[in-house]
Amino acid sequence: MKPARDKIPTPTVRRLSLYLREIESLLAQNRLTVSSKQLGDRLSLTDAQVRKDLAYFGQFGHPGIGYRVPELVEELRKILGTDRPWNGCIVGAGNIGRALLPYNRFQRKGFHIVAIFDGDPKVVGTDVEGHKVRPMSDLPGLVAERDIKLAIIAVPAESAQSVADQLIDAGVVGILNFAPVRLDVHDKVSVGDVDLSVALEQLAFQASLGVTGSLDDRE
Amino acid sequence: MKPARDKIPTPTVRRLSLYLREIESLLAQNRLTVSSKQLGDRLSLTDAQVRKDLAYFGQFGHPGIGYRVPELVEELRKILGTDRPWNGCIVGAGNIGRALLPYNRFQRKGFHIVAIFDGDPKVVGTDVEGHKVRPMSDLPGLVAERDIKLAIIAVPAESAQSVADQLIDAGVVGILNFAPVRLDVHDKVSVGDVDLSVALEQLAFQASLGVTGSLDDRE
């Protein structure tokens, strides 16, 4: 029996995104098939690891052929939920928020950033990449109206919790948090943390020990 | 006997950065002491987990007092290697590279971004936040001259490997990679991957399953 999807190990789920990224790049090169060995080599993983990870979700390989690239792309998108579009918003129109707004890889993944908000009256109303920055008071209405499910928080640490509370009340289901603070989401939504200082600090630590290769591979 | 530092579990090392972030914020509030329970509460961790993580590195608690905040800040900075400054550079003067250049939290951690490079002759020579964008041909000389140890790659996927090779040849020891591709660093440097599309995709997956809380807590 397969485990429930929310019981699948997080490293496996994280690798699914990397598999999808690699086979999307193969698809763009019109490659039709790929073996677990070839897929593993591109990510410094063993073929056994690739097969084990994918086996959590079904039987995708074909004997003597390997994986069919277009089929595996479709299956992985379905598993990860990116076979349908997701609307998102950004809160915080500082450097990071502004840089993420036109990030075209979000678009390609089916993530559509449809609004950007800021709490600063001096920033509200200005134009960022064709989007007018909205006041926080517009948030509940727009989240409902545009069916916004995901939000990116790119505000200073001291405002992040209040922004998270407003987003949760408005009905988003997932938050990607760039503020350097742990959010309390009252067990209501998923949170992914991207603290760029922490990432650089972790890198400095590993580099000073002489640890080489990708830090993600160390579990 | 304590394990060698490069054998300490990665989740423990990652949490060290979170402990440091929290106690730096306590220090800014002039708090003098903190208990493992209080520190754990701020990060949704048990006090036992906090004590176990810190015990890998030494005996920092004082009976009846807990941890002395200024002392623990200093010790954690020493462990993580941020008690001394690190020079870094950014390769890629697109939206992400430009947003990271003035990121003041890097400065506060002792990371000084001293140069930004780009391969596009149309971008080279332009000004970004007071830095003139340098051509790639300046990279080896500047890395040596300015003692640049860490580099941030913010170029498209197709150029990232070539940029990584040039950085490694120039002598950097750590790379923070924003390009959506797995780098082959020939086991010579540490790599941290920040793929923002993958982060959003993972969030969408967990959110659609109704998994709540921080994804980092799931190991």
Short mmCIF file of C-alpha atoms in Angstrom, two decimals:
data_model
loop_
_atom_site.label_atom_id
_atom_site.label_comp_id
_atom_site.label_asym_id
_atom_site.label_seq_id
_atom_site.Cartn_x
_atom_site.Cartn_y
_atom_site.Cartn_z
CA MET A 1 0.00 0.00 0.00
CA LYS A 2 1.26 3.46 -0.81
CA PRO A 3 1.66 5.92 2.08
CA ALA A 4 -0.70 8.90 2.22
CA ARG A 5 0.82 11.80 0.29
CA ASP A 6 1.24 13.95 3.35
CA LYS A 7 3.33 11.16 4.92
CA ILE A 8 5.86 10.98 2.10
CA PRO A 9 9.33 12.12 3.24
CA THR A 10 9.98 15.82 2.60
CA PRO A 11 13.31 15.15 0.83
CA THR A 12 11.42 12.94 -1.65
CA VAL A 13 8.87 15.66 -2.31
CA ARG A 14 11.67 18.20 -2.73
CA ARG A 15 13.40 15.93 -5.23
CA LEU A 16 10.16 15.62 -7.24
CA SER A 17 10.51 19.30 -8.10
CA LEU A 18 14.10 18.72 -9.18
CA TYR A 19 13.08 15.73 -11.34
CA LEU A 20 10.38 17.85 -12.93
CA ARG A 21 12.82 20.69 -13.54
CA GLU A 22 15.28 18.31 -15.26
CA ILE A 23 12.74 16.53 -17.42
CA GLU A 24 11.10 19.83 -18.42
CA SER A 25 14.51 20.84 -19.69
CA LEU A 26 14.77 17.49 -21.56
CA LEU A 27 11.29 18.06 -23.00
CA ALA A 28 12.39 21.48 -24.24
CA GLN A 29 15.22 19.64 -26.04
CA ASN A 30 12.67 17.24 -27.58
CA ARG A 31 14.06 14.24 -25.73
CA LEU A 32 11.43 11.47 -25.69
CA THR A 33 12.76 9.07 -23.06
CA VAL A 34 15.09 9.10 -20.06
CA SER A 35 16.37 6.34 -17.78
CA SER A 36 16.50 6.58 -13.99
CA LYS A 37 20.31 6.43 -14.37
CA GLN A 38 20.37 9.44 -16.72
CA LEU A 39 17.96 11.39 -14.54
CA GLY A 40 19.99 10.54 -11.43
CA ASP A 41 23.28 11.55 -13.09
CA ARG A 42 21.91 15.03 -13.79
CA LEU A 43 21.21 15.47 -10.08
CA SER A 44 24.08 13.46 -8.54
CA LEU A 45 21.62 10.84 -7.28
CA THR A 46 21.69 7.07 -7.74
CA ASP A 47 19.23 5.46 -10.15
CA ALA A 48 17.86 3.47 -7.18
CA GLN A 49 17.02 6.73 -5.39
CA VAL A 50 15.20 8.07 -8.45
CA ARG A 51 13.17 4.86 -8.84
CA LYS A 52 12.36 4.74 -5.12
CA ASP A 53 11.20 8.37 -5.03
CA LEU A 54 8.96 8.00 -8.07
CA ALA A 55 7.57 4.66 -6.87
CA TYR A 56 5.83 6.47 -4.00
CA PHE A 57 3.49 7.94 -6.59
CA GLY A 58 2.99 5.17 -9.12
CA GLN A 59 4.59 3.00 -11.76
CA PHE A 60 5.90 5.42 -14.37
CA GLY A 61 8.76 3.45 -15.96
CA HIS A 62 8.42 1.29 -19.09
CA PRO A 63 10.59 -1.87 -19.30
CA GLY A 64 13.39 -1.43 -21.83
CA ILE A 65 12.46 2.20 -22.42
CA GLY A 66 12.74 4.02 -19.11
CA TYR A 67 10.50 6.99 -18.53
CA ARG A 68 8.64 8.65 -21.38
CA VAL A 69 9.54 12.33 -20.97
CA PRO A 70 6.22 13.98 -21.96
CA GLU A 71 4.27 11.47 -19.84
CA LEU A 72 6.50 11.94 -16.78
CA VAL A 73 6.31 15.74 -17.08
CA GLU A 74 2.52 15.50 -17.09
CA GLU A 75 2.42 13.04 -14.17
CA LEU A 76 4.80 15.06 -12.02
CA ARG A 77 2.89 18.28 -12.69
CA LYS A 78 -0.28 16.48 -11.65
CA ILE A 79 1.34 15.18 -8.45
CA LEU A 80 2.81 18.58 -7.55
CA GLY A 81 -0.43 20.39 -8.40
CA THR A 82 1.10 22.62 -11.08
CA ASP A 83 -1.02 21.09 -13.85
CA ARG A 84 -3.51 23.83 -13.03
CA PRO A 85 -2.78 27.56 -12.64
CA TRP A 86 -2.36 29.18 -9.22
CA ASN A 87 -2.92 32.85 -8.56
CA GLY A 88 -0.56 34.55 -6.16
CA CYS A 89 0.25 37.96 -4.74
CA ILE A 90 3.28 39.68 -3.31
CA VAL A 91 3.15 41.75 -0.14
CA GLY A 92 6.00 44.25 0.08
CA ALA A 93 7.17 46.34 -2.86
CA GLY A 94 10.80 46.67 -1.78
CA ASN A 95 13.77 45.33 -3.73
CA ILE A 96 12.92 41.66 -3.29
CA GLY A 97 9.19 42.05 -3.98
CA ARG A 98 9.87 44.11 -7.09
CA ALA A 99 12.42 41.59 -8.36
CA LEU A 100 10.00 38.68 -7.94
CA LEU A 101 7.06 40.33 -9.70
CA PRO A 102 8.42 39.86 -13.25
CA TYR A 103 10.14 36.53 -12.42
CA ASN A 104 9.20 34.64 -15.54
CA ARG A 105 9.89 31.19 -14.15
CA PHE A 106 6.87 31.62 -11.87
CA GLN A 107 4.74 32.17 -14.98
CA ARG A 108 6.14 29.11 -16.70
CA LYS A 109 5.25 26.99 -13.68
CA GLY A 110 1.68 28.23 -13.83
CA PHE A 111 2.03 30.68 -10.94
CA HIS A 112 0.44 34.00 -11.84
CA ILE A 113 1.30 36.92 -9.60
CA VAL A 114 -1.80 39.05 -10.02
CA ALA A 115 -1.29 41.74 -7.38
CA ILE A 116 1.34 43.49 -5.26
CA PHE A 117 0.53 45.20 -1.96
CA ASP A 118 2.43 47.53 0.33
CA GLY A 119 1.65 49.19 3.64
CA ASP A 120 3.57 52.38 2.87
CA PRO A 121 1.27 55.16 1.54
CA LYS A 122 4.27 56.62 -0.34
CA VAL A 123 4.63 53.36 -2.33
CA VAL A 124 0.93 52.61 -2.83
CA GLY A 125 -0.24 53.68 -6.27
CA THR A 126 3.22 53.57 -7.85
CA ASP A 127 3.78 51.30 -10.82
CA VAL A 128 5.91 48.12 -10.64
CA GLU A 129 6.28 46.25 -13.92
CA GLY A 130 2.81 47.26 -15.03
CA HIS A 131 1.17 46.50 -11.68
CA LYS A 132 -0.13 49.34 -9.55
CA VAL A 133 0.92 48.78 -5.91
CA ARG A 134 -2.26 48.29 -3.85
CA PRO A 135 -2.90 49.32 -0.25
CA MET A 136 -3.27 46.56 2.37
CA SER A 137 -6.94 47.51 2.72
CA ASP A 138 -7.53 46.10 -0.78
CA LEU A 139 -6.11 42.71 0.22
CA PRO A 140 -9.19 40.85 1.49
CA GLY A 141 -11.32 41.91 -1.47
CA LEU A 142 -8.71 41.12 -4.11
CA VAL A 143 -7.74 37.76 -2.63
CA ALA A 144 -11.38 36.70 -2.88
CA GLU A 145 -12.06 38.30 -6.25
CA ARG A 146 -8.92 37.00 -8.01
CA ASP A 147 -8.93 33.63 -6.20
CA ILE A 148 -5.44 34.23 -4.80
CA LYS A 149 -4.21 31.06 -3.08
CA LEU A 150 -0.49 31.73 -2.58
CA ALA A 151 1.25 34.78 -1.19
CA ILE A 152 4.86 35.92 -1.03
CA ILE A 153 5.79 37.98 2.01
CA ALA A 154 8.66 40.38 1.28
CA VAL A 155 8.25 42.90 4.09
CA PRO A 156 10.57 43.68 7.04
CA ALA A 157 10.61 41.22 9.95
CA GLU A 158 8.57 43.48 12.23
CA SER A 159 5.56 43.63 9.87
CA ALA A 160 5.64 40.01 8.66
CA GLN A 161 3.42 38.44 11.34
CA SER A 162 0.69 41.03 10.91
CA VAL A 163 0.81 40.57 7.12
CA ALA A 164 0.61 36.79 7.55
CA ASP A 165 -2.44 37.15 9.79
CA GLN A 166 -4.17 39.33 7.19
CA LEU A 167 -3.35 36.87 4.41
CA ILE A 168 -4.67 33.91 6.40
CA ASP A 169 -7.87 35.78 7.25
CA ALA A 170 -8.29 36.62 3.57
CA GLY A 171 -8.09 32.94 2.65
CA VAL A 172 -4.67 32.18 1.14
CA VAL A 173 -3.50 28.60 1.69
CA GLY A 174 0.26 28.97 1.30
CA ILE A 175 2.85 31.61 2.18
CA LEU A 176 6.40 31.92 0.89
CA ASN A 177 8.12 34.00 3.53
CA PHE A 178 11.21 36.08 2.75
CA ALA A 179 11.06 37.98 6.07
CA PRO A 180 13.72 36.84 8.56
CA VAL A 181 11.28 35.71 11.21
CA ARG A 182 9.39 32.54 12.09
CA LEU A 183 5.68 33.08 11.35
CA ASP A 184 2.96 31.70 13.58
CA VAL A 185 0.24 30.58 11.16
CA HIS A 186 -1.97 28.95 13.80
CA ASP A 187 -1.74 25.64 11.85
CA LYS A 188 -3.93 27.11 9.13
CA VAL A 189 -1.67 27.39 6.07
CA SER A 190 1.62 26.02 4.68
CA VAL A 191 4.72 28.17 4.98
CA GLY A 192 7.98 28.00 3.07
CA ASP A 193 10.83 30.09 4.44
CA VAL A 194 13.44 31.72 2.22
CA ASP A 195 15.86 33.60 4.46
CA LEU A 196 18.65 34.67 2.14
CA SER A 197 20.97 35.68 4.98
CA VAL A 198 20.53 32.27 6.56
CA ALA A 199 21.28 30.65 3.19
CA LEU A 200 24.52 32.64 2.86
CA GLU A 201 25.46 31.98 6.48
CA GLN A 202 24.92 28.23 6.07
CA LEU A 203 27.06 28.34 2.95
CA ALA A 204 29.85 30.19 4.78
CA PHE A 205 29.73 27.61 7.57
CA GLN A 206 29.96 24.63 5.21
CA ALA A 207 32.59 26.32 3.04
CA SER A 208 34.78 27.06 6.05
CA LEU A 209 34.63 23.38 7.00
CA GLY A 210 35.61 22.44 3.46
CA VAL A 211 32.31 20.62 2.84
CA THR A 212 31.81 20.44 -0.93
CA GLY A 213 28.85 19.83 -3.21
CA SER A 214 25.21 20.76 -2.75
CA LEU A 215 24.03 21.39 0.81
CA ASP A 216 20.62 20.03 -0.18
CA ASP A 217 22.11 16.56 -0.58
CA ARG A 218 23.04 16.41 3.10
CA GLU A 219 20.03 15.15 5.00
CA MET B 1 33.31 12.89 22.44
CA LYS B 2 31.81 15.48 20.18
CA PRO B 3 31.35 14.57 16.50
CA ALA B 4 33.48 16.39 13.93
CA ARG B 5 31.69 19.55 12.78
CA ASP B 6 31.22 18.30 9.24
CA LYS B 7 29.41 15.24 10.66
CA ILE B 8 26.79 17.24 12.56
CA PRO B 9 23.30 16.73 11.08
CA THR B 10 22.37 19.37 8.51
CA PRO B 11 19.03 20.18 10.23
CA THR B 12 20.98 21.02 13.39
CA VAL B 13 23.31 23.33 11.47
CA ARG B 14 20.32 24.97 9.78
CA ARG B 15 18.67 25.53 13.16
CA LEU B 16 21.86 27.19 14.48
CA SER B 17 21.21 30.01 12.02
CA LEU B 18 17.62 30.29 13.28
CA TYR B 19 18.78 30.34 16.91
CA LEU B 20 21.27 33.06 16.05
CA ARG B 21 18.59 35.06 14.21
CA GLU B 22 16.27 34.86 17.23
CA ILE B 23 18.86 35.73 19.85
CA GLU B 24 20.22 38.59 17.73
CA SER B 25 16.71 39.97 17.81
CA LEU B 26 16.62 39.49 21.61
CA LEU B 27 19.99 41.23 21.88
CA ALA B 28 18.60 44.19 19.91
CA GLN B 29 15.85 44.34 22.56
CA ASN B 30 18.52 44.36 25.32
CA ARG B 31 17.43 40.99 26.69
CA LEU B 32 20.23 39.52 28.80
CA THR B 33 19.15 35.90 29.22
CA VAL B 34 16.94 33.34 27.50
CA SER B 35 15.94 29.79 28.43
CA SER B 36 15.92 26.86 26.01
CA LYS B 37 12.13 26.81 26.46
CA GLN B 38 11.77 30.48 25.44
CA LEU B 39 14.11 30.04 22.49
CA GLY B 40 12.25 26.90 21.40
CA ASP B 41 8.84 28.58 21.70
CA ARG B 42 9.92 31.29 19.25
CA LEU B 43 10.73 28.60 16.69
CA SER B 44 8.08 25.98 17.50
CA LEU B 45 10.75 23.60 18.79
CA THR B 46 10.94 21.76 22.09
CA ASP B 47 13.41 22.92 24.73
CA ALA B 48 15.03 19.47 24.51
CA GLN B 49 15.71 19.98 20.81
CA VAL B 50 17.32 23.37 21.47
CA ARG B 51 19.56 21.93 24.20
CA LYS B 52 20.49 18.92 22.07
CA ASP B 53 21.40 21.07 19.05
CA LEU B 54 23.56 23.47 21.07
CA ALA B 55 25.22 20.64 23.00
CA TYR B 56 26.93 19.50 19.78
CA PHE B 57 29.07 22.61 20.04
CA GLY B 58 29.66 23.06 23.76
CA GLN B 59 28.12 23.82 27.12
CA PHE B 60 26.54 27.23 26.77
CA GLY B 61 23.80 27.16 29.41
CA HIS B 62 24.18 28.41 32.98
CA PRO B 63 22.24 26.59 35.74
CA GLY B 64 19.32 28.67 37.00
CA ILE B 65 19.97 31.36 34.35
CA GLY B 66 19.67 29.74 30.95
CA TYR B 67 21.71 31.18 28.13
CA ARG B 68 23.35 34.58 28.40
CA VAL B 69 22.22 36.35 25.24
CA PRO B 70 25.36 38.36 24.36
CA GLU B 71 27.57 35.33 25.05
CA LEU B 72 25.42 32.98 22.94
CA VAL B 73 25.33 35.47 20.04
CA GLU B 74 29.12 35.59 20.11
CA GLU B 75 29.51 31.81 20.37
CA LEU B 76 27.06 31.09 17.53
CA ARG B 77 28.71 33.66 15.27
CA LYS B 78 32.05 32.01 16.00
CA ILE B 79 30.64 28.54 15.22
CA LEU B 80 28.96 29.70 12.01
CA GLY B 81 32.01 31.68 10.91
CA THR B 82 30.25 35.04 10.77
CA ASP B 83 32.35 36.53 13.56
CA ARG B 84 34.66 37.64 10.74
CA PRO B 85 33.68 39.47 7.54
CA TRP B 86 33.29 37.63 4.23
CA ASN B 87 33.61 39.28 0.85
CA GLY B 88 31.23 38.17 -1.85
CA CYS B 89 30.24 38.96 -5.40
CA ILE B 90 27.13 38.62 -7.53
CA VAL B 91 27.22 37.29 -11.08
CA GLY B 92 24.21 38.37 -13.11
CA ALA B 93 22.79 41.90 -13.01
CA GLY B 94 19.18 40.95 -13.77
CA ASN B 95 16.25 41.53 -11.42
CA ILE B 96 17.39 39.07 -8.76
CA GLY B 97 21.05 40.13 -8.81
CA ARG B 98 20.10 43.79 -8.61
CA ALA B 99 17.71 43.16 -5.72
CA LEU B 100 20.34 41.28 -3.73
CA LEU B 101 23.08 43.88 -4.12
CA PRO B 102 21.63 46.37 -1.59
CA TYR B 103 20.20 43.63 0.67
CA ASN B 104 21.14 45.11 4.00
CA ARG B 105 20.75 41.91 5.97
CA PHE B 106 23.82 40.54 4.18
CA GLN B 107 25.79 43.52 5.51
CA ARG B 108 24.54 43.01 9.02
CA LYS B 109 25.70 39.39 8.92
CA GLY B 110 29.17 40.51 7.86
CA PHE B 111 28.75 39.58 4.19
CA HIS B 112 30.07 42.37 2.00
CA ILE B 113 29.08 42.21 -1.64
CA VAL B 114 32.00 44.01 -3.23
CA ALA B 115 31.38 43.43 -6.95
CA ILE B 116 28.71 42.57 -9.51
CA PHE B 117 29.52 40.96 -12.86
CA ASP B 118 27.54 40.35 -16.02
CA GLY B 119 28.31 38.72 -19.36
CA ASP B 120 26.14 41.08 -21.40
CA PRO B 121 28.18 43.94 -22.93
CA LYS B 122 25.03 46.11 -22.88
CA VAL B 123 24.84 45.77 -19.08
CA VAL B 124 28.56 46.00 -18.30
CA GLY B 125 29.53 49.48 -17.18
CA THR B 126 26.03 50.45 -16.03
CA ASP B 127 25.53 51.47 -12.43
CA VAL B 128 23.64 49.30 -9.90
CA GLU B 129 23.29 50.80 -6.44
CA GLY B 130 26.63 52.55 -6.71
CA HIS B 131 28.45 49.52 -8.15
CA LYS B 132 29.62 49.56 -11.75
CA VAL B 133 28.73 46.22 -13.40
CA ARG B 134 32.01 44.50 -14.33
CA PRO B 135 32.70 42.26 -17.32
CA MET B 136 33.36 38.55 -16.67
CA SER B 137 36.96 39.08 -17.77
CA ASP B 138 37.54 41.12 -14.58
CA LEU B 139 36.39 38.22 -12.40
CA PRO B 140 39.66 36.32 -11.76
CA GLY B 141 41.58 39.50 -10.95
CA LEU B 142 38.95 40.98 -8.65
CA VAL B 143 38.28 37.74 -6.78
CA ALA B 144 41.98 37.57 -5.91
CA GLU B 145 42.42 41.28 -5.24
CA ARG B 146 39.33 41.70 -3.04
CA ASP B 147 39.65 38.28 -1.39
CA ILE B 148 36.16 37.25 -2.56
CA LYS B 149 35.23 33.90 -1.00
CA LEU B 150 31.49 33.61 -1.68
CA ALA B 151 29.58 34.17 -4.90
CA ILE B 152 25.91 34.46 -5.77
CA ILE B 153 24.94 33.14 -9.21
CA ALA B 154 21.89 34.94 -10.59
CA VAL B 155 22.21 34.18 -14.31
CA PRO B 156 19.94 32.10 -16.57
CA ALA B 157 20.18 28.30 -16.31
CA GLU B 158 22.12 27.93 -19.55
CA SER B 159 25.04 30.14 -18.39
CA ALA B 160 25.18 28.99 -14.77
CA GLN B 161 27.60 26.07 -15.15
CA SER B 162 30.11 28.13 -17.10
CA VAL B 163 29.89 30.90 -14.49
CA ALA B 164 30.38 28.35 -11.71
CA ASP B 165 33.49 26.97 -13.44
CA GLN B 166 34.95 30.47 -13.73
CA LEU B 167 34.22 31.21 -10.06
CA ILE B 168 35.81 27.97 -8.90
CA ASP B 169 38.90 28.61 -11.03
CA ALA B 170 39.11 32.10 -9.54
CA GLY B 171 39.15 30.66 -6.02
CA VAL B 172 35.75 31.19 -4.39
CA VAL B 173 34.86 28.56 -1.78
CA GLY B 174 31.06 28.83 -1.71
CA ILE B 175 28.33 29.48 -4.28
CA LEU B 176 24.73 30.46 -3.62
CA ASN B 177 22.96 29.42 -6.81
CA PHE B 178 19.71 31.05 -7.90
CA ALA B 179 19.83 29.49 -11.39
CA PRO B 180 17.35 26.63 -11.84
CA VAL B 181 19.95 24.00 -12.57
CA ARG B 182 22.11 21.57 -10.62
CA LEU B 183 25.72 22.75 -10.76
CA ASP B 184 28.62 20.34 -11.06
CA VAL B 185 31.32 21.82 -8.85
CA HIS B 186 33.72 18.88 -9.14
CA ASP B 187 33.67 18.51 -5.34
CA LYS B 188 35.66 21.71 -4.99
CA VAL B 189 33.27 24.19 -3.33
CA SER B 190 30.04 24.28 -1.28
CA VAL B 191 26.81 25.08 -3.09
CA GLY B 192 23.51 26.29 -1.69
CA ASP B 193 20.56 26.20 -4.09
CA VAL B 194 17.77 28.77 -3.98
CA ASP B 195 15.31 27.89 -6.74
CA LEU B 196 12.36 30.19 -6.12
CA SER B 197 10.08 28.32 -8.54
CA VAL B 198 10.82 25.07 -6.75
CA ALA B 199 10.07 26.78 -3.42
CA LEU B 200 6.69 27.99 -4.70
CA GLU B 201 5.92 24.61 -6.27
CA GLN B 202 6.71 22.78 -3.03
CA LEU B 203 4.45 25.21 -1.21
CA ALA B 204 1.61 24.63 -3.68
CA PHE B 205 2.01 20.87 -3.24
CA GLN B 206 1.92 21.01 0.56
CA ALA B 207 -0.90 23.55 0.58
CA SER B 208 -3.04 21.42 -1.72
CA LEU B 209 -2.58 18.49 0.67
CA GLY B 210 -3.63 20.73 3.55
CA VAL B 211 -0.24 20.39 5.26
CA THR B 212 0.14 23.35 7.62
CA GLY B 213 3.04 25.04 9.35
CA SER B 214 6.63 25.50 8.21
CA LEU B 215 7.89 23.08 5.58
CA ASP B 216 11.36 23.32 7.13
CA ASP B 217 10.11 21.53 10.23
CA ARG B 218 9.33 18.40 8.23
CA GLU B 219 12.49 16.33 8.04
#
